[in-house]
Backbone as a printed PyTorch tensor [residue, N CA C, xyz], in Angstrom:
tensor([[[ 84.0850, 151.1780, 126.2570],
         [ 85.2820, 150.8030, 125.5290],
         [ 85.1940, 149.3450, 125.0600]],

        [[ 84.7140, 148.4570, 125.9630],
         [ 84.5960, 147.0460, 125.5900],
         [ 83.5840, 146.8750, 124.4680]],

        [[ 82.5020, 147.6600, 124.5180],
         [ 81.4870, 147.5680, 123.4690],
         [ 82.0750, 147.9830, 122.1230]],

        [[ 82.8860, 149.0540, 122.1130],
         [ 83.5350, 149.5030, 120.8840],
         [ 84.4900, 148.4390, 120.3640]],

        [[ 85.2620, 147.8350, 121.2710],
         [ 86.1860, 146.7770, 120.8720],
         [ 85.4300, 145.5980, 120.2650]],

        [[ 84.3100, 145.2070, 120.8770],
         [ 83.5190, 144.1000, 120.3650],
         [ 82.9620, 144.4170, 118.9840]],

        [[ 82.4970, 145.6400, 118.7960],
         [ 81.9650, 146.0430, 117.4930],
         [ 83.0660, 146.0050, 116.4430]],

        [[ 84.2550, 146.5430, 116.7880],
         [ 85.3810, 146.5300, 115.8410],
         [ 85.7930, 145.1040, 115.5050]],

        [[ 85.8830, 144.2550, 116.5220],
         [ 86.2680, 142.8630, 116.2810],
         [ 85.2450, 142.1740, 115.4020]],

        [[ 83.9800, 142.4050, 115.6690],
         [ 82.9310, 141.7930, 114.8630],
         [ 83.0760, 142.2000, 113.4020]],

        [[ 83.3160, 143.4720, 113.1780],
         [ 83.4900, 143.9460, 111.8050],
         [ 84.7160, 143.3260, 111.1600]],

        [[ 85.8000, 143.1910, 111.9260],
         [ 87.0270, 142.6090, 111.3800],
         [ 86.8330, 141.1590, 110.9820]],

        [[ 86.1960, 140.3950, 111.8520],
         [ 86.0450, 138.9760, 111.5750],
         [ 85.0160, 138.7080, 110.4930]],

        [[ 84.1140, 139.6340, 110.2960],
         [ 83.1010, 139.4380, 109.2710],
         [ 83.5210, 139.9980, 107.9210]],

        [[ 84.6980, 140.6100, 107.8590],
         [ 85.2130, 141.1470, 106.6050],
         [ 85.8220, 140.0180, 105.8010]],

        [[ 85.4070, 139.8820, 104.5590],
         [ 85.9290, 138.8300, 103.6980],
         [ 87.3340, 139.1300, 103.2220]],

        [[ 87.8860, 138.1970, 102.4850],
         [ 89.2590, 138.3140, 102.0190],
         [ 89.3720, 139.0230, 100.6890]],

        [[ 88.3580, 139.6290, 100.2020],
         [ 88.4920, 140.3560,  98.9490],
         [ 87.9150, 139.5850,  97.7890]],

        [[ 88.6260, 139.5860,  96.6650],
         [ 88.0880, 139.0550,  95.4320],
         [ 88.6370, 137.6830,  95.0840]],

        [[ 88.8020, 136.8370,  96.0490],
         [ 89.2850, 135.4820,  95.7850],
         [ 88.1920, 134.6820,  95.1050]],

        [[ 88.5980, 133.7020,  94.3220],
         [ 87.6350, 132.8090,  93.7050],
         [ 86.9370, 132.0210,  94.7940]],

        [[ 85.6600, 131.7230,  94.6510],
         [ 84.9380, 130.9920,  95.6770],
         [ 85.6090, 129.6620,  95.9880]],

        [[ 85.6520, 129.3530,  97.2640],
         [ 86.2470, 128.0930,  97.7110],
         [ 85.2240, 126.9850,  97.5860]],

        [[ 85.6890, 125.7510,  97.5480],
         [ 84.7830, 124.6140,  97.4460],
         [ 84.4000, 124.0750,  98.8240]],

        [[ 84.7540, 124.8260,  99.8800],
         [ 84.4140, 124.4080, 101.2260],
         [ 85.4780, 123.5530, 101.8700]],

        [[ 86.4330, 123.0920, 101.1000],
         [ 87.5000, 122.2780, 101.6760],
         [ 88.6830, 123.1730, 102.0030]],

        [[ 89.6000, 122.6580, 102.7480],
         [ 90.8130, 123.3950, 103.0700],
         [ 91.8540, 123.1110, 102.0040]],

        [[ 91.6210, 123.6140, 100.7990],
         [ 92.5730, 123.3840,  99.7260],
         [ 93.9020, 123.9960, 100.0930]],

        [[ 94.9660, 123.3350,  99.7220],
         [ 96.2910, 123.8120, 100.0470],
         [ 96.6970, 123.4660, 101.4680]],

        [[ 95.8200, 122.8240, 102.2050],
         [ 96.1300, 122.4900, 103.5920],
         [ 97.0140, 121.2670, 103.6460]],

        [[ 97.9400, 121.3260, 104.5500],
         [ 98.8510, 120.2220, 104.7720],
         [ 98.5670, 119.6160, 106.1170]],

        [[ 98.8480, 118.3550, 106.2790],
         [ 98.6270, 117.6990, 107.5540],
         [ 99.6670, 118.1130, 108.5790]],

        [[100.7830, 118.6440, 108.1330],
         [101.8330, 119.0560, 109.0740],
         [101.3850, 120.2890, 109.8330]],

        [[101.6840, 120.3490, 111.1340],
         [101.2080, 121.4490, 111.9520],
         [102.1400, 122.6490, 111.9210]],

        [[103.3800, 122.4860, 111.6000],
         [104.3200, 123.6090, 111.6290],
         [105.1390, 123.6470, 110.3560]],

        [[104.4640, 123.6660, 109.2170],
         [105.1730, 123.7050, 107.9410],
         [105.9580, 124.9960, 107.8300]],

        [[107.2060, 124.8710, 107.4620],
         [108.0970, 126.0140, 107.3370],
         [108.9860, 125.8000, 106.1280]],

        [[109.8920, 126.7360, 105.8940],
         [110.8640, 126.5720, 104.8260],
         [111.8970, 125.5330, 105.2720]],

        [[112.8000, 125.1910, 104.3900],
         [113.7910, 124.1590, 104.7080],
         [114.6950, 124.5420, 105.8730]],

        [[114.8390, 125.8380, 106.1520],
         [115.6710, 126.2550, 107.2880],
         [114.8660, 126.3640, 108.5880]],

        [[113.5980, 125.9130, 108.5720],
         [112.7810, 125.8990, 109.7800],
         [112.0570, 127.1990, 110.0780]],

        [[112.1820, 128.1960, 109.2130],
         [111.5250, 129.4840, 109.4290],
         [110.2480, 129.5520, 108.6050]],

        [[109.2430, 130.3140, 109.0870],
         [108.0210, 130.4630, 108.2910],
         [108.3080, 131.2310, 107.0050]],

        [[107.5140, 130.9790, 105.9830],
         [107.6880, 131.6890, 104.7200],
         [107.3910, 133.1860, 104.8790]],

        [[106.4410, 133.5120, 105.7390],
         [106.1030, 134.9000, 106.0200],
         [106.1340, 135.0710, 107.5350]],

        [[107.1190, 135.8140, 108.0410],
         [107.2610, 136.0270, 109.4810],
         [106.9530, 137.4820, 109.7980]],

        [[105.7310, 137.7350, 110.2050],
         [105.2990, 139.0910, 110.5050],
         [105.8590, 139.5910, 111.8310]],

        [[106.4110, 138.6860, 112.6400],
         [106.9460, 139.0890, 113.9480],
         [108.2490, 139.8560, 113.8260]],

        [[108.8850, 139.8270, 112.6570],
         [110.1580, 140.5170, 112.4640],
         [110.0090, 141.8420, 111.7160]],

        [[108.7820, 142.2000, 111.3500],
         [108.5330, 143.4090, 110.5640],
         [108.0770, 144.5680, 111.4360]],

        [[108.2530, 145.7880, 110.9180],
         [107.7340, 146.9760, 111.5980],
         [106.2120, 146.9370, 111.5510]],

        [[105.5620, 147.7170, 112.4150],
         [104.0960, 147.7180, 112.4630],
         [103.4900, 148.1750, 111.1340]],

        [[104.1430, 149.1090, 110.4550],
         [103.6500, 149.5630, 109.1530],
         [103.7280, 148.4450, 108.1260]],

        [[104.8460, 147.7310, 108.1070],
         [105.0120, 146.6240, 107.1560],
         [104.0490, 145.4830, 107.4650]],

        [[103.8580, 145.1800, 108.7420],
         [102.9350, 144.1020, 109.1280],
         [101.5330, 144.4260, 108.6440]],

        [[101.0730, 145.6300, 108.9150],
         [ 99.7230, 146.0140, 108.5150],
         [ 99.5770, 145.9670, 106.9940]],

        [[100.5900, 146.4280, 106.2770],
         [100.5570, 146.3910, 104.8100],
         [100.5190, 144.9580, 104.2980]],

        [[101.3260, 144.0950, 104.9010],
         [101.3830, 142.6860, 104.4870],
         [100.0350, 142.0120, 104.7290]],

        [[ 99.4550, 142.2420, 105.9000],
         [ 98.1570, 141.6340, 106.2220],
         [ 97.0710, 142.1660, 105.2940]],

        [[ 97.1120, 143.4500, 104.9820],
         [ 96.1450, 144.0140, 104.0330],
         [ 96.2470, 143.3170, 102.6810]],

        [[ 97.4770, 143.0830, 102.2270],
         [ 97.6760, 142.3860, 100.9570],
         [ 97.1630, 140.9470, 101.0460]],

        [[ 97.3910, 140.2980, 102.1790],
         [ 96.9070, 138.9280, 102.3680],
         [ 95.3820, 138.8720, 102.2800]],

        [[ 94.7180, 139.8840, 102.8050],
         [ 93.2540, 139.9180, 102.7860],
         [ 92.7150, 140.2430, 101.3860]],

        [[ 93.4250, 141.0810, 100.6510],
         [ 92.9630, 141.5090,  99.3340],
         [ 93.3050, 140.5070,  98.2230]],

        [[ 94.4450, 139.8230,  98.3600],
         [ 94.8780, 138.8740,  97.3290],
         [ 95.2830, 137.5430,  97.9760]],

        [[ 94.3460, 136.8650,  98.6230],
         [ 94.6850, 135.6550,  99.3760],
         [ 95.2660, 134.5390,  98.5110]],

        [[ 94.9530, 134.5280,  97.2350],
         [ 95.4640, 133.4590,  96.3660],
         [ 96.9930, 133.4560,  96.3130]],

        [[ 97.6350, 134.5950,  96.5370],
         [ 99.1060, 134.6630,  96.5350],
         [ 99.7230, 133.9820,  97.7560]],

        [[ 98.9360, 133.7820,  98.7880],
         [ 99.4620, 133.2860, 100.0630],
         [ 98.9890, 131.8770, 100.4200]],

        [[ 98.1260, 131.3010,  99.6060],
         [ 97.5560, 129.9880,  99.9120],
         [ 98.6470, 128.9620, 100.2120]],

        [[ 98.5210, 128.2870, 101.3540],
         [ 99.4440, 127.2240, 101.7290],
         [100.7620, 127.6810, 102.3130]],

        [[101.0170, 128.9820, 102.3650],
         [102.2950, 129.4670, 102.9050],
         [102.2560, 129.4520, 104.4300]],

        [[103.4020, 129.1770, 105.0200],
         [103.4980, 129.2150, 106.4810],
         [103.6620, 130.6620, 106.9230]],

        [[102.8910, 131.0400, 107.9430],
         [102.8470, 132.4240, 108.4160],
         [102.9790, 132.4260, 109.9370]],

        [[103.7460, 133.3820, 110.4460],
         [103.8360, 133.6110, 111.8940],
         [103.4760, 135.0610, 112.1410]],

        [[102.6200, 135.2970, 113.1530],
         [102.2230, 136.6550, 113.5040],
         [101.9800, 136.7580, 114.9990]],

        [[102.0470, 137.9940, 115.4950],
         [101.7600, 138.1980, 116.9140],
         [100.8740, 139.4140, 117.0760]],

        [[100.1190, 139.3900, 118.1640],
         [ 99.2060, 140.4760, 118.4780],
         [ 98.2640, 140.0330, 119.5690]],

        [[ 97.3210, 140.8740, 119.9290],
         [ 96.3600, 140.5110, 120.9630],
         [ 95.4040, 139.4060, 120.4950]],

        [[ 95.1240, 138.4780, 121.4000],
         [ 94.1600, 137.4150, 121.1370],
         [ 92.7540, 137.9880, 121.2140]],

        [[ 91.9010, 137.5490, 120.2970],
         [ 90.5200, 137.9990, 120.2860],
         [ 89.6070, 136.8300, 119.9580]],

        [[ 88.4100, 136.9030, 120.4780],
         [ 87.3960, 135.8810, 120.1910],
         [ 86.0990, 136.5700, 119.8190]],

        [[ 85.4080, 135.9890, 118.8570],
         [ 84.0970, 136.4720, 118.4480],
         [ 83.1680, 135.2790, 118.3940]],

        [[ 82.0050, 135.3980, 119.0340],
         [ 81.0130, 134.3320, 118.9600],
         [ 79.8700, 134.8230, 118.0890]],

        [[ 79.6210, 134.1020, 117.0040],
         [ 78.5500, 134.4460, 116.0820],
         [ 77.2150, 134.1860, 116.7820]],

        [[ 76.4040, 135.2170, 116.9810],
         [ 75.1460, 135.0200, 117.6940],
         [ 74.1410, 134.1560, 116.9300]],

        [[ 74.2950, 134.0640, 115.6160],
         [ 73.3320, 133.2840, 114.8290],
         [ 73.5490, 131.7810, 114.9500]],

        [[ 74.8060, 131.3570, 115.1870],
         [ 75.0480, 129.9120, 115.2710],
         [ 75.8500, 129.4960, 116.5050]],

        [[ 76.3070, 130.4530, 117.2960],
         [ 77.0540, 130.1530, 118.5130],
         [ 78.4940, 129.7220, 118.2800]],

        [[ 78.9510, 129.7470, 117.0260],
         [ 80.3100, 129.3220, 116.7110],
         [ 81.3270, 130.3710, 117.1570]],

        [[ 82.4290, 129.9080, 117.7520],
         [ 83.5170, 130.7930, 118.1640],
         [ 84.5460, 130.9230, 117.0530]],

        [[ 85.0210, 132.1500, 116.8410],
         [ 86.0850, 132.4390, 115.8960],
         [ 87.2220, 133.0760, 116.6940]],

        [[ 88.4360, 132.5700, 116.5260],
         [ 89.5970, 133.0390, 117.2640],
         [ 90.5110, 133.7840, 116.3030]],

        [[ 91.0820, 134.9020, 116.7600],
         [ 91.8770, 135.7300, 115.8550],
         [ 93.0260, 136.4060, 116.5810]],

        [[ 94.0230, 136.7830, 115.7820],
         [ 95.1070, 137.6650, 116.1940],
         [ 94.7780, 139.0170, 115.5780]],

        [[ 94.8350, 140.0750, 116.3750],
         [ 94.5300, 141.4130, 115.8810],
         [ 95.8360, 142.1040, 115.4820]],

        [[ 95.8610, 142.6380, 114.2690],
         [ 97.0210, 143.3410, 113.7310],
         [ 96.6370, 144.8060, 113.5630]],

        [[ 97.3620, 145.7020, 114.2370],
         [ 97.0910, 147.1410, 114.1530],
         [ 98.1290, 147.8200, 113.2720]],

        [[ 97.7480, 148.9710, 112.7220],
         [ 98.7230, 149.7410, 111.9650],
         [ 99.6130, 150.5290, 112.9310]],

        [[100.5570, 151.2940, 112.3950],
         [101.5540, 151.9960, 113.2150],
         [100.9280, 152.9800, 114.1990]],

        [[ 99.8190, 153.5990, 113.8420],
         [ 99.1880, 154.5710, 114.7290],
         [ 98.0930, 153.9430, 115.5880]],

        [[ 97.8510, 152.6630, 115.4060],
         [ 96.8310, 151.9060, 116.1500],
         [ 95.4190, 152.4390, 115.9190]],

        [[ 95.2250, 153.1340, 114.7860],
         [ 93.8800, 153.6200, 114.4860],
         [ 93.0930, 152.6040, 113.6620]],

        [[ 93.7910, 151.7200, 112.9760],
         [ 93.1390, 150.7150, 112.1400],
         [ 93.6440, 149.3330, 112.5470]],

        [[ 92.7830, 148.3660, 112.4440],
         [ 93.1730, 147.0100, 112.8270],
         [ 92.4740, 146.0000, 111.9280]],

        [[ 93.1050, 144.8570, 111.7920],
         [ 92.5340, 143.7350, 111.0530],
         [ 92.7500, 142.4810, 111.8870]],

        [[ 91.8280, 141.5630, 111.7670],
         [ 91.9740, 140.2980, 112.4730],
         [ 92.2380, 139.1710, 111.5030]],

        [[ 93.1530, 138.2890, 111.8610],
         [ 93.3700, 137.0690, 111.0880],
         [ 92.9240, 135.9110, 111.9710]],

        [[ 91.9430, 135.2120, 111.4860],
         [ 91.4150, 134.0630, 112.2140],
         [ 92.4310, 132.9300, 112.2010]],

        [[ 92.4200, 132.1110, 113.2470],
         [ 93.2650, 130.9260, 113.2660],
         [ 92.4970, 129.7490, 113.8630]],

        [[ 92.8940, 128.5480, 113.4200],
         [ 92.2970, 127.3050, 113.9150],
         [ 93.4340, 126.4650, 114.4530]],

        [[ 93.4300, 126.2480, 115.7680],
         [ 94.5160, 125.4940, 116.3960],
         [ 94.4890, 124.0260, 115.9970]],

        [[ 95.6630, 123.4590, 115.8950],
         [ 95.8520, 122.0390, 115.6060],
         [ 95.4960, 121.2420, 116.8600]],

        [[ 94.9350, 120.0630, 116.6730],
         [ 94.6800, 119.1630, 117.7980],
         [ 93.2930, 119.3280, 118.3930]],

        [[ 93.0860, 118.6230, 119.4810],
         [ 91.8050, 118.6080, 120.1770],
         [ 91.8140, 119.6780, 121.2610]],

        [[ 91.4310, 120.8890, 120.9130],
         [ 91.4530, 122.0080, 121.8510],
         [ 90.0300, 122.4830, 122.1120]],

        [[ 89.8320, 123.0500, 123.2740],
         [ 88.5120, 123.5300, 123.6630],
         [ 88.6280, 124.9380, 124.2370]],

        [[ 87.6130, 125.7480, 123.9480],
         [ 87.5440, 127.0770, 124.5270],
         [ 86.6390, 127.0080, 125.7460]],

        [[ 87.0210, 127.5810, 126.8770],
         [ 88.1220, 128.4990, 127.1310],
         [ 89.3820, 127.8190, 127.6670]],

        [[ 89.3230, 126.5100, 127.9050],
         [ 90.4230, 125.7990, 128.5700],
         [ 91.7760, 125.9780, 127.9070]],

        [[ 91.8300, 125.9280, 126.5790],
         [ 93.0990, 125.9200, 125.8610],
         [ 93.4530, 127.2630, 125.2240]],

        [[ 92.7640, 128.3250, 125.6390],
         [ 92.9920, 129.6390, 125.0560],
         [ 93.2760, 130.6520, 126.1640]],

        [[ 94.0360, 131.7060, 125.8430],
         [ 94.2990, 132.7510, 126.8460],
         [ 93.0950, 133.6850, 126.9830]],

        [[ 93.1960, 134.5970, 127.8900],
         [ 92.1850, 135.6220, 128.0780],
         [ 92.2460, 136.5940, 126.8920]],

        [[ 91.1010, 137.0960, 126.4760],
         [ 91.0520, 138.0710, 125.3820],
         [ 91.9730, 139.2430, 125.6940]],

        [[ 92.7130, 139.6950, 124.6970],
         [ 93.6360, 140.8040, 124.8450],
         [ 95.0620, 140.3800, 125.1540]],

        [[ 95.2610, 139.1020, 125.5010],
         [ 96.5990, 138.5900, 125.7870],
         [ 97.4310, 138.5810, 124.5140]],

        [[ 98.6680, 139.0490, 124.5970],
         [ 99.5840, 139.0340, 123.4500],
         [ 99.9520, 137.5800, 123.1410]],

        [[ 99.7380, 137.1550, 121.8970],
         [100.0520, 135.7850, 121.4880],
         [100.8610, 135.8020, 120.1940]],

        [[101.5250, 134.6910, 119.9260],
         [102.1780, 134.4510, 118.6440],
         [101.5430, 133.2040, 118.0620]],

        [[101.1270, 133.2780, 116.8170],
         [100.4610, 132.1600, 116.1470],
         [101.2090, 131.8480, 114.8640]],

        [[101.4240, 130.5650, 114.6110],
         [102.0210, 130.0840, 113.3610],
         [101.0810, 129.0770, 112.7390]],

        [[100.9150, 129.1440, 111.4300],
         [100.0570, 128.1900, 110.7370],
         [100.1310, 128.3730, 109.2360]],

        [[ 99.3130, 127.6060, 108.5250],
         [ 99.2420, 127.6590, 107.0700],
         [ 98.1000, 128.5760, 106.6510]],

        [[ 98.3960, 129.4900, 105.7320],
         [ 97.3770, 130.4240, 105.2430],
         [ 96.3910, 129.6810, 104.3680]],

        [[ 95.1100, 129.9450, 104.5910],
         [ 94.0510, 129.2860, 103.8340],
         [ 92.8390, 130.2070, 103.7880]],

        [[ 91.8670, 129.8610, 102.9600],
         [ 90.5950, 130.5740, 102.9160],
         [ 89.4670, 129.5610, 103.0030]],

        [[ 88.3000, 130.0590, 103.3500],
         [ 87.1000, 129.2230, 103.3270],
         [ 85.9090, 130.1150, 103.0010]],

        [[ 84.8390, 129.4770, 102.5590],
         [ 83.6230, 130.2050, 102.2350],
         [ 82.5730, 129.9030, 103.2930]],

        [[ 81.9010, 130.9570, 103.7230],
         [ 80.8200, 130.7970, 104.6870],
         [ 79.7770, 131.8690, 104.4070]],

        [[ 78.5490, 131.4640, 104.2760],
         [ 77.4320, 132.3860, 104.0340],
         [ 77.7010, 133.2960, 102.8370]],

        [[ 78.3250, 132.7400, 101.8000],
         [ 78.5530, 133.4810, 100.5700],
         [ 79.7530, 134.4110, 100.5680]],

        [[ 80.5330, 134.4240, 101.6370],
         [ 81.7200, 135.2680, 101.7020],
         [ 82.9620, 134.4080, 101.8640]],

        [[ 84.1070, 134.9330, 101.4050],
         [ 85.3820, 134.2520, 101.5390],
         [ 86.1250, 134.8580, 102.7290]],

        [[ 86.6510, 134.0050, 103.5980],
         [ 87.3790, 134.4430, 104.7870],
         [ 88.7780, 133.8420, 104.7960]],

        [[ 89.7180, 134.5710, 105.3910],
         [ 91.0990, 134.1090, 105.5290],
         [ 91.3090, 133.5380, 106.9240]],

        [[ 92.2000, 132.5520, 107.0060],
         [ 92.5220, 131.9720, 108.3040],
         [ 93.8690, 131.2680, 108.2440]],

        [[ 94.4370, 131.0360, 109.4090],
         [ 95.6090, 130.1820, 109.5330],
         [ 95.1150, 128.8460, 110.0690]],

        [[ 95.4100, 127.7770, 109.3290],
         [ 94.9850, 126.4470, 109.7520],
         [ 96.1940, 125.6780, 110.2910]],

        [[ 95.9110, 124.5730, 110.9570],
         [ 96.9590, 123.7660, 111.5730],
         [ 97.8470, 124.6580, 112.4310]],

        [[ 97.2230, 125.5900, 113.1370],
         [ 97.9550, 126.6250, 113.8600],
         [ 98.4720, 126.1430, 115.2120]],

        [[ 99.5610, 126.7640, 115.6030],
         [100.1530, 126.5960, 116.9360],
         [100.2070, 127.9760, 117.5650]],

        [[ 99.9270, 128.0460, 118.8640],
         [ 99.8630, 129.3340, 119.5470],
         [100.7630, 129.3100, 120.7770]],

        [[101.4700, 130.4170, 120.9820],
         [102.2390, 130.6260, 122.2010],
         [101.7500, 131.9250, 122.8320]],

        [[101.4320, 131.8460, 124.1170],
         [100.9480, 133.0630, 124.8260],
         [102.1130, 133.7170, 125.5460]]])
């Protein structure tokens, strides 16, 4: 079961964001603020208040058309996951979003704000977490990936 989960997570994290224009390697649209929200203090996109079907649909749209979401504040919850790229040893941290039947899942990578270290500042894999951050994309090895930057996490 763990091997299947690892394979699924690997596939999720290695899936690009679709047909976005190539990034210049910088965090365009990134703000220095760690918890950017609307004027009423709420995130622009709060996936924690949606049904599982709506959440999965919203995340699918975010992956397919990331340019519509660049710089928007997003809050989401789901199981914490980590993937270590065997080619470079880099860790990627994600929230896993499942559809209503839990047969399909997508991961949204996040980068925590501040000086954090793994495993000290992260929960155990599979722990339910809530993450808030700014939606962004980056290019790596010729593919475009989605992530939440300047993220804050609550376990």
